[in-house]
Amino acid sequence: MTNLLQMQNIQRHYETPAGVVKALDGVSFEITQGERVILLGPSGSGKTTLLNCLSSLDSPTGGSYTFNGSDVPRNHSEQMTSFRRENIGYVFQFFNLLQDLTVLENILLIQELSGNKDPKRAIELLKLVGLEDEINRFPGEISGGQQQRVAIARSIAKRPNLLLGDELTGNLDTETSQKVMTALVNACKEENITAVFVTHDEGLVRYATRVIRIDSGKIVSDKLVNTEDE
Ligand SMILES: Nc1ncnc2c1ncn2[C@@H]1O[C@H](COP(=O)(O)OP(=O)(O)OP(=O)(O)O)[C@@H](O)[C@H]1O
Ligand SMILES: [Mg+2]
């Protein structure tokens, strides 16, 4: 098993007028290729901050982060953008689709940015999340749950090395959420995509190979799960 990434004593402190907020306060772990990690924790515990550091959207204020053996670029450098483009698929907590592009065009754009436009795969992915009838509509013409599913299809469209999801199924009903998670897990297995999903929903644990719990910016538990299924 190859080690994909390693965080060591990661800190993300914010200076605020009221004092220092330690959003991440000494987080350390390694993630092996192919793992699917569920990140659980109360509101304000640091989950989104951790995903933003993992994706290099944000930089830690301390500690070390290596990806495929190299230091991850920091501090709003252009290299952060190329790192993300090359490695990361991200479904945001407040998904952001481009409103002037259709559902299909939103997917094609991401493929184009990462240098592999593949309309056939884009349509397959939209089928996978149950949106084959909506491909030519604009985000403003579909429901919140459907927009979320477009964001999910988009996140795997470029075959990222690391897929990150923040409350991925938060806007979906139970049945759709199960369908989408099953499709996602299958895509991850087929393409050996490593994933970290933030959620409040303990029900998603069954889709994971590992569960990390975080509280007040610290890891409070880290366990392998469902090991017999793999
Ligand atoms: N820009 C900022 N400035 C100051 N503090 C911040 C900033 N962004 C986040 N924080 C603080 O950092 C902590 C972690 O926030 P984070 O968004 O990572 O929480 P979360 O676990 O994702 O919560 P939720 O489940 O509500 O989305 C919180 O205490 C939050 O108030
Ligand atoms: Mg959050």
PDB file of N, CA, C and O in Angstrom, residues 1 8 12-13 25 47 51 60 62 84 88 101 106 113 133 143 145-146 148 167-168 173 175 187 210 212 214 216:
ATOM      1  N   MET A   1       0.842  -1.210   0.000  1.00  0.00           N
ATOM      2  CA  MET A   1       0.000   0.000   0.000  1.00  0.00           C
ATOM      3  C   MET A   1       0.872   1.253   0.000  1.00  0.00           C
ATOM      4  O   MET A   1       1.763   1.411   0.825  1.00  0.00           O
ATOM      5  N   GLN A   8       1.792  16.308   9.609  1.00  0.00           N
ATOM      6  CA  GLN A   8       2.456  16.157  10.896  1.00  0.00           C
ATOM      7  C   GLN A   8       2.328  17.440  11.699  1.00  0.00           C
ATOM      8  O   GLN A   8       2.771  18.501  11.251  1.00  0.00           O
ATOM      9  N   ARG A  12      -3.609  25.333  12.265  1.00  0.00           N
ATOM     10  CA  ARG A  12      -4.184  26.446  11.487  1.00  0.00           C
ATOM     11  C   ARG A  12      -4.785  27.391  12.507  1.00  0.00           C
ATOM     12  O   ARG A  12      -5.866  27.132  13.036  1.00  0.00           O
ATOM     13  N   HIS A  13      -4.038  28.437  12.806  1.00  0.00           N
ATOM     14  CA  HIS A  13      -4.496  29.412  13.796  1.00  0.00           C
ATOM     15  C   HIS A  13      -4.974  30.665  13.090  1.00  0.00           C
ATOM     16  O   HIS A  13      -4.380  31.086  12.102  1.00  0.00           O
ATOM     17  N   ASP A  25      -5.191  22.177  15.693  1.00  0.00           N
ATOM     18  CA  ASP A  25      -4.263  22.339  16.802  1.00  0.00           C
ATOM     19  C   ASP A  25      -3.435  21.076  16.996  1.00  0.00           C
ATOM     20  O   ASP A  25      -3.627  20.327  17.948  1.00  0.00           O
ATOM     21  N   LYS A  47     -13.375  20.733  10.702  1.00  0.00           N
ATOM     22  CA  LYS A  47     -13.465  19.813   9.557  1.00  0.00           C
ATOM     23  C   LYS A  47     -13.202  20.521   8.227  1.00  0.00           C
ATOM     24  O   LYS A  47     -12.380  20.070   7.425  1.00  0.00           O
ATOM     25  N   LEU A  51     -10.079  20.117   5.487  1.00  0.00           N
ATOM     26  CA  LEU A  51     -10.217  19.831   4.044  1.00  0.00           C
ATOM     27  C   LEU A  51      -9.546  20.922   3.220  1.00  0.00           C
ATOM     28  O   LEU A  51      -8.905  20.635   2.210  1.00  0.00           O
ATOM     29  N   PRO A  60      -1.655  25.740   6.195  1.00  0.00           N
ATOM     30  CA  PRO A  60      -1.502  25.633   7.645  1.00  0.00           C
ATOM     31  C   PRO A  60      -0.570  26.731   8.143  1.00  0.00           C
ATOM     32  O   PRO A  60       0.264  27.227   7.380  1.00  0.00           O
ATOM     33  N   GLY A  62       1.319  26.066  10.753  1.00  0.00           N
ATOM     34  CA  GLY A  62       2.434  25.318  11.323  1.00  0.00           C
ATOM     35  C   GLY A  62       2.325  23.847  10.982  1.00  0.00           C
ATOM     36  O   GLY A  62       1.256  23.385  10.595  1.00  0.00           O
ATOM     37  N   ARG A  84      -3.670  21.814  -6.829  1.00  0.00           N
ATOM     38  CA  ARG A  84      -5.096  21.459  -6.776  1.00  0.00           C
ATOM     39  C   ARG A  84      -5.579  20.905  -8.105  1.00  0.00           C
ATOM     40  O   ARG A  84      -6.294  19.921  -8.165  1.00  0.00           O
ATOM     41  N   ILE A  88      -6.585  17.316  -6.965  1.00  0.00           N
ATOM     42  CA  ILE A  88      -7.716  17.378  -6.039  1.00  0.00           C
ATOM     43  C   ILE A  88      -9.073  17.492  -6.737  1.00  0.00           C
ATOM     44  O   ILE A  88      -9.235  18.267  -7.667  1.00  0.00           O
ATOM     45  N   LEU A 101     -23.143  28.170 -17.133  1.00  0.00           N
ATOM     46  CA  LEU A 101     -22.865  26.959 -17.903  1.00  0.00           C
ATOM     47  C   LEU A 101     -23.929  25.919 -17.579  1.00  0.00           C
ATOM     48  O   LEU A 101     -24.434  25.869 -16.460  1.00  0.00           O
ATOM     49  N   ASN A 106     -20.563  22.367 -17.065  1.00  0.00           N
ATOM     50  CA  ASN A 106     -19.852  22.469 -15.789  1.00  0.00           C
ATOM     51  C   ASN A 106     -18.851  21.324 -15.639  1.00  0.00           C
ATOM     52  O   ASN A 106     -17.761  21.509 -15.108  1.00  0.00           O
ATOM     53  N   LEU A 113      -9.869  21.981 -17.840  1.00  0.00           N
ATOM     54  CA  LEU A 113      -8.847  22.616 -17.000  1.00  0.00           C
ATOM     55  C   LEU A 113      -7.762  21.628 -16.602  1.00  0.00           C
ATOM     56  O   LEU A 113      -6.616  22.005 -16.403  1.00  0.00           O
ATOM     57  N   ASP A 133     -31.316  13.257 -17.558  1.00  0.00           N
ATOM     58  CA  ASP A 133     -32.330  14.102 -18.201  1.00  0.00           C
ATOM     59  C   ASP A 133     -32.089  15.596 -17.999  1.00  0.00           C
ATOM     60  O   ASP A 133     -32.789  16.430 -18.554  1.00  0.00           O
ATOM     61  N   SER A 143     -32.927  21.467  -8.868  1.00  0.00           N
ATOM     62  CA  SER A 143     -33.068  21.601  -7.409  1.00  0.00           C
ATOM     63  C   SER A 143     -31.706  21.614  -6.712  1.00  0.00           C
ATOM     64  O   SER A 143     -30.681  21.288  -7.320  1.00  0.00           O
ATOM     65  N   GLY A 145     -30.602  19.561  -4.419  1.00  0.00           N
ATOM     66  CA  GLY A 145     -30.054  18.202  -4.377  1.00  0.00           C
ATOM     67  C   GLY A 145     -29.460  17.805  -5.728  1.00  0.00           C
ATOM     68  O   GLY A 145     -28.435  17.128  -5.799  1.00  0.00           O
ATOM     69  N   GLN A 146     -30.139  18.246  -6.808  1.00  0.00           N
ATOM     70  CA  GLN A 146     -29.607  17.946  -8.146  1.00  0.00           C
ATOM     71  C   GLN A 146     -28.307  18.705  -8.393  1.00  0.00           C
ATOM     72  O   GLN A 146     -27.357  18.168  -8.962  1.00  0.00           O
ATOM     73  N   GLN A 148     -26.215  19.494  -6.129  1.00  0.00           N
ATOM     74  CA  GLN A 148     -25.213  18.781  -5.339  1.00  0.00           C
ATOM     75  C   GLN A 148     -24.684  17.581  -6.119  1.00  0.00           C
ATOM     76  O   GLN A 148     -23.488  17.303  -6.119  1.00  0.00           O
ATOM     77  N   GLU A 167     -19.844  17.693   3.550  1.00  0.00           N
ATOM     78  CA  GLU A 167     -21.294  17.505   3.639  1.00  0.00           C
ATOM     79  C   GLU A 167     -21.869  17.205   2.264  1.00  0.00           C
ATOM     80  O   GLU A 167     -22.877  17.769   1.851  1.00  0.00           O
ATOM     81  N   LEU A 168     -21.219  16.281   1.619  1.00  0.00           N
ATOM     82  CA  LEU A 168     -21.531  15.815   0.273  1.00  0.00           C
ATOM     83  C   LEU A 168     -22.994  15.468   0.050  1.00  0.00           C
ATOM     84  O   LEU A 168     -23.575  15.778  -0.976  1.00  0.00           O
ATOM     85  N   ASP A 173     -32.008  13.435  -0.078  1.00  0.00           N
ATOM     86  CA  ASP A 173     -32.828  12.551   0.751  1.00  0.00           C
ATOM     87  C   ASP A 173     -32.093  11.220   0.915  1.00  0.00           C
ATOM     88  O   ASP A 173     -31.131  10.931   0.202  1.00  0.00           O
ATOM     89  N   GLU A 175     -32.650   8.112   0.201  1.00  0.00           N
ATOM     90  CA  GLU A 175     -32.527   7.180  -0.911  1.00  0.00           C
ATOM     91  C   GLU A 175     -31.498   7.673  -1.936  1.00  0.00           C
ATOM     92  O   GLU A 175     -30.618   6.924  -2.372  1.00  0.00           O
ATOM     93  N   ALA A 187     -16.862   4.306  -8.072  1.00  0.00           N
ATOM     94  CA  ALA A 187     -15.921   5.078  -8.894  1.00  0.00           C
ATOM     95  C   ALA A 187     -14.554   5.124  -8.204  1.00  0.00           C
ATOM     96  O   ALA A 187     -13.515   4.970  -8.842  1.00  0.00           O
ATOM     97  N   ARG A 210     -12.248   3.961   6.948  1.00  0.00           N
ATOM     98  CA  ARG A 210     -11.593   4.531   8.123  1.00  0.00           C
ATOM     99  C   ARG A 210     -12.421   5.714   8.624  1.00  0.00           C
ATOM    100  O   ARG A 210     -12.975   6.458   7.809  1.00  0.00           O
ATOM    101  N   ILE A 212     -12.232   9.074  11.154  1.00  0.00           N
ATOM    102  CA  ILE A 212     -11.449   9.966  12.011  1.00  0.00           C
ATOM    103  C   ILE A 212     -12.423  10.945  12.674  1.00  0.00           C
ATOM    104  O   ILE A 212     -13.267  11.538  12.006  1.00  0.00           O
ATOM    105  N   ILE A 214     -12.822  14.392  15.030  1.00  0.00           N
ATOM    106  CA  ILE A 214     -12.051  15.582  15.386  1.00  0.00           C
ATOM    107  C   ILE A 214     -12.909  16.434  16.322  1.00  0.00           C
ATOM    108  O   ILE A 214     -14.132  16.477  16.202  1.00  0.00           O
ATOM    109  N   SER A 216     -12.464  20.310  18.579  1.00  0.00           N
ATOM    110  CA  SER A 216     -11.638  21.466  18.928  1.00  0.00           C
ATOM    111  C   SER A 216     -10.272  21.429  18.249  1.00  0.00           C
ATOM    112  O   SER A 216      -9.247  21.693  18.872  1.00  0.00           O
TER     113      SER A 216
END
